[in-house]
Short mmCIF file of C-alpha atoms in Angstrom, two decimals:
data_model
loop_
_atom_site.label_atom_id
_atom_site.label_comp_id
_atom_site.label_asym_id
_atom_site.label_seq_id
_atom_site.Cartn_x
_atom_site.Cartn_y
_atom_site.Cartn_z
CA MET H 54 10.46 17.14 14.28
CA ASP H 55 8.93 13.79 13.28
CA ILE H 56 6.01 12.11 15.01
CA ILE H 57 8.18 9.98 17.33
CA GLU H 58 10.15 13.02 18.48
CA THR H 59 6.91 14.94 18.97
CA ILE H 60 5.45 12.23 21.19
CA LYS H 61 8.65 11.96 23.25
CA SER H 62 8.93 15.74 23.65
CA ARG H 63 5.42 15.91 25.19
CA TYR H 64 5.52 12.61 27.04
CA ASP H 65 6.23 14.00 30.53
CA GLY H 66 3.13 16.20 30.40
CA LEU H 67 0.73 13.33 29.69
CA THR H 68 -1.56 11.60 32.16
CA LYS H 69 -1.00 7.94 33.07
CA LYS H 70 -3.55 6.69 30.52
CA GLN H 71 -2.26 9.06 27.86
CA LYS H 72 1.27 7.73 28.43
CA LYS H 73 -0.08 4.21 27.93
CA ILE H 74 -1.45 5.31 24.56
CA ALA H 75 1.78 7.11 23.66
CA ASP H 76 3.83 4.01 24.52
CA TYR H 77 1.66 1.90 22.25
CA MET H 78 1.93 4.45 19.44
CA ILE H 79 5.74 4.45 19.61
CA ASN H 80 6.09 0.67 19.96
CA HIS H 81 3.61 -0.05 17.16
CA ILE H 82 4.26 2.88 14.83
CA ASP H 83 4.05 0.59 11.77
CA LYS H 84 0.39 -0.10 12.60
CA MET H 85 -0.62 3.49 13.31
CA SER H 86 -1.20 4.51 9.69
CA PHE H 87 -4.24 2.29 9.29
CA ILE H 88 -5.44 1.44 12.79
CA THR H 89 -8.97 2.52 13.70
CA MET H 90 -9.76 4.34 16.91
CA LYS H 91 -11.73 1.32 18.14
CA GLU H 92 -8.78 -1.00 17.47
CA LEU H 93 -6.46 1.33 19.37
CA SER H 94 -9.01 1.57 22.19
CA ASP H 95 -9.20 -2.23 22.44
CA ALA H 96 -5.41 -2.61 22.30
CA THR H 97 -4.77 -0.10 25.08
CA SER H 98 -7.92 -0.71 27.16
CA VAL H 99 -8.83 2.99 27.21
CA THR H 100 -11.85 4.84 25.86
CA GLU H 101 -11.95 6.54 22.49
CA VAL H 102 -12.43 9.87 24.27
CA THR H 103 -9.14 9.29 26.10
CA ILE H 104 -7.46 8.64 22.74
CA LEU H 105 -8.80 11.92 21.37
CA ASN H 106 -7.57 13.75 24.46
CA ALA H 107 -4.16 12.09 24.09
CA CYS H 108 -3.95 13.21 20.46
CA ALA H 109 -4.77 16.77 21.50
CA ALA H 110 -2.17 16.64 24.27
CA LEU H 111 0.40 15.50 21.71
CA GLY H 112 -0.44 18.41 19.44
CA PHE H 113 -2.64 16.68 16.86
CA PRO H 114 -6.04 18.31 16.19
CA SER H 115 -7.65 14.91 15.55
CA PHE H 116 -6.96 11.20 15.38
CA LYS H 117 -7.00 11.48 11.59
CA GLU H 118 -4.21 14.06 11.72
CA PHE H 119 -2.17 11.75 13.94
CA LYS H 120 -2.55 8.89 11.43
CA TYR H 121 -1.54 11.24 8.62
CA GLU H 122 1.70 12.13 10.41
CA ALA H 123 2.36 8.46 11.19
CA ARG H 124 1.99 7.62 7.51
CA LYS H 125 4.33 10.44 6.55
CA TYR H 126 6.91 9.25 9.08
CA LEU H 127 6.84 5.69 7.73
CA GLY H 128 7.24 6.91 4.16
CA LEU H 129 10.24 9.08 5.00
CA ARG H 130 11.81 6.28 7.06
CA GLU H 131 11.54 3.84 4.17
CA LYS H 132 13.03 6.30 1.69
CA LEU H 133 15.93 6.96 4.07
CA PHE H 134 16.53 3.22 4.43
CA LEU H 135 16.63 2.72 0.66
CA HIS H 136 19.00 5.67 0.27
CA GLU H 137 21.37 4.46 2.99
CA SER H 138 21.36 0.85 1.83
CA GLY H 139 21.78 1.81 -1.82
CA ASP H 140 19.09 -0.75 -2.65
CA LEU H 141 17.35 1.18 -5.43
CA GLY H 142 16.44 -1.84 -7.50
CA VAL H 143 18.98 -1.16 -10.27
CA SER H 144 20.80 -4.25 -11.49
CA THR H 145 24.25 -4.04 -13.06
CA ILE H 146 25.11 -6.30 -15.99
CA PRO H 147 28.54 -7.96 -15.57
CA LYS H 148 31.15 -6.87 -18.11
CA TYR H 149 31.59 -10.39 -19.49
CA GLU H 150 27.90 -10.40 -20.50
CA LEU H 151 28.52 -7.38 -22.71
CA ASP H 152 31.34 -8.97 -24.73
CA ASN H 153 28.78 -10.33 -27.17
CA LYS H 154 25.80 -7.99 -27.12
CA LYS H 155 23.95 -9.81 -29.91
CA GLU H 156 24.06 -13.12 -28.05
CA LEU H 157 22.96 -11.38 -24.85
CA LEU H 158 19.95 -9.83 -26.59
CA LYS H 159 19.11 -13.15 -28.24
CA SER H 160 19.21 -14.99 -24.89
CA ILE H 161 16.97 -12.34 -23.31
CA ALA H 162 14.45 -12.69 -26.14
CA GLU H 163 14.47 -16.48 -25.88
CA GLU H 164 13.98 -16.32 -22.11
CA GLU H 165 11.08 -13.88 -22.51
CA ASN H 166 9.50 -16.18 -25.09
CA VAL H 167 9.68 -19.14 -22.70
CA GLN H 168 8.14 -17.02 -19.93
CA TRP H 169 5.23 -16.01 -22.16
CA GLU H 170 4.62 -19.63 -23.17
CA ASN H 171 4.59 -20.73 -19.54
CA TYR H 172 2.26 -17.86 -18.65
CA TYR H 173 -0.34 -18.70 -21.32
CA ALA H 174 -0.13 -22.41 -20.53
CA SER H 175 -0.93 -21.71 -16.86
CA LEU H 176 -3.85 -19.30 -17.41
CA ASP H 177 -6.99 -20.03 -15.39
CA TYR H 178 -9.70 -18.76 -17.71
CA GLU H 179 -12.48 -19.25 -15.15
CA ALA H 180 -10.54 -17.05 -12.72
CA LEU H 181 -10.09 -14.42 -15.45
CA PHE H 182 -13.85 -14.22 -15.97
CA ARG H 183 -14.42 -13.93 -12.21
CA ILE H 184 -11.90 -11.10 -12.03
CA ALA H 185 -13.45 -9.35 -15.03
CA LYS H 186 -16.86 -9.43 -13.34
CA GLU H 187 -15.33 -7.84 -10.24
CA PHE H 188 -14.22 -4.90 -12.38
CA VAL H 189 -17.67 -4.60 -13.95
CA TYR H 190 -19.82 -4.87 -10.84
CA ARG H 191 -17.85 -3.18 -8.07
CA LYS H 192 -19.09 0.30 -7.19
CA GLN H 193 -15.64 1.84 -7.42
CA ILE H 194 -12.11 0.74 -8.30
CA VAL H 195 -8.85 1.89 -6.72
CA LEU H 196 -5.55 0.91 -8.37
CA CYS H 197 -2.50 1.17 -6.09
CA GLY H 198 1.21 1.17 -6.81
CA ARG H 199 4.41 3.18 -6.91
CA GLY H 200 7.11 3.68 -9.52
CA VAL H 201 6.83 1.05 -12.27
CA SER H 202 3.80 -0.40 -10.50
CA LYS H 203 2.02 2.97 -10.71
CA MET H 204 2.72 3.08 -14.45
CA LEU H 205 1.05 -0.32 -14.78
CA ALA H 206 -1.88 0.91 -12.67
CA GLU H 207 -2.27 3.94 -14.95
CA MET H 208 -2.22 1.70 -18.03
CA ILE H 209 -4.95 -0.49 -16.52
CA SER H 210 -6.96 2.64 -15.66
CA ILE H 211 -6.75 3.83 -19.28
CA ARG H 212 -7.86 0.42 -20.56
CA LEU H 213 -10.78 0.40 -18.12
CA ALA H 214 -11.78 3.89 -19.23
CA GLY H 215 -11.95 2.54 -22.78
CA CYS H 216 -14.57 0.09 -21.47
CA THR H 217 -16.44 2.98 -19.77
CA ILE H 218 -15.28 1.78 -16.34
CA GLY H 219 -13.98 4.52 -14.06
CA SER H 220 -11.10 4.02 -11.64
CA VAL H 221 -8.74 5.96 -9.37
CA VAL H 222 -4.96 5.51 -9.27
CA MET H 223 -3.27 5.87 -5.87
CA ASP H 224 0.48 6.51 -5.75
CA THR H 225 1.54 4.64 -2.61
CA GLU H 226 4.76 6.65 -2.39
CA LEU H 227 2.99 10.00 -2.04
CA ASN H 228 1.60 10.63 1.43
CA ASP H 229 -0.99 13.17 0.30
CA ASN H 230 -2.16 10.82 -2.45
CA ILE H 231 -2.68 8.03 0.09
CA HIS H 232 -4.45 10.38 2.50
CA MET H 233 -6.94 11.40 -0.20
CA GLY H 234 -7.41 7.89 -1.58
CA LEU H 235 -7.98 5.90 1.62
CA PRO H 236 -11.60 7.08 2.15
CA LEU H 237 -12.42 5.54 -1.25
CA ILE H 238 -11.49 2.06 0.00
CA GLN H 239 -14.78 0.84 1.41
CA ASN H 240 -16.55 -2.50 1.70
CA GLN H 241 -17.72 -2.55 -1.94
CA THR H 242 -14.53 -1.14 -3.46
CA LEU H 243 -12.34 -3.26 -5.70
CA THR H 244 -8.80 -2.44 -4.59
CA VAL H 245 -6.12 -3.62 -7.02
CA VAL H 246 -2.68 -3.58 -5.38
CA ILE H 247 0.33 -3.77 -7.70
CA SER H 248 3.81 -4.23 -6.26
CA PHE H 249 6.40 -4.87 -8.96
CA PRO H 250 9.27 -5.53 -8.93
CA ASP H 251 9.58 -5.05 -5.15
CA TYR H 252 7.11 -5.34 -2.29
CA TYR H 253 6.91 -1.73 -1.13
CA PHE H 254 5.91 -1.60 2.54
CA MET H 255 3.21 1.07 2.16
CA THR H 256 1.61 -0.84 -0.71
CA GLU H 257 1.46 -3.88 1.58
CA LYS H 258 -0.14 -1.81 4.34
CA ILE H 259 -2.82 -0.57 1.95
CA ALA H 260 -3.47 -4.16 0.85
CA GLU H 261 -3.95 -5.17 4.49
CA TYR H 262 -6.27 -2.20 5.07
CA ALA H 263 -8.33 -3.00 1.97
CA LYS H 264 -8.63 -6.64 3.02
CA LYS H 265 -10.11 -5.58 6.37
CA GLN H 266 -12.64 -3.32 4.64
CA ARG H 267 -13.57 -5.82 1.98
CA GLN H 268 -16.96 -7.56 1.93
CA PRO H 269 -18.22 -10.10 -0.63
CA CYS H 270 -19.76 -8.44 -3.65
CA ASN H 271 -23.51 -9.12 -3.62
CA CYS H 272 -23.83 -8.66 -7.38
CA ASP H 273 -25.79 -10.60 -9.99
CA TYR H 274 -23.02 -11.93 -12.22
CA ARG H 275 -25.39 -13.59 -14.71
#
């Protein structure tokens, strides 16, 4: 039984205020993974104690456990959608492109070369130095991504380790990994969110959460 089914199965036994909270949870399930208790209290005009009591009435030992189940539900829902739609990010090369494999490979190489030239021509070196200082002076670094993006995050983490800079890699497709990594995202954490080639919904949610936590780094960059 997922979190929505759980809420609906216990709905009739809730008080009027608890039903108001339950309605908000169901109608805004996408927000529940990262919402704070204060934000939920403000949105529903009930006290935080009432929220805790509602969580207990719904069978969740704490508000944190409720958010964990909400995150798990969203992850499973997204995987089901990708499976049903068949949109797994795999492109098929048309048969006519394969008639001359050497020309195809040559055109790919030429296109890549143009992309690299455009990339280096557009580099903002001042921005690169600012970013580098963020990596040096932030108290902790969290690198987020899934699939190919996670591989890139791991590569960056290895390169940082070579510069004696520690970092943590969060797999945004693994619910337990997210649950353990979220407490690390605080106001002086540098959170690097990688979403390539697609914009995975949970990665976006973590980016939004990190942006809310983020405060300017009061570091001496000289």
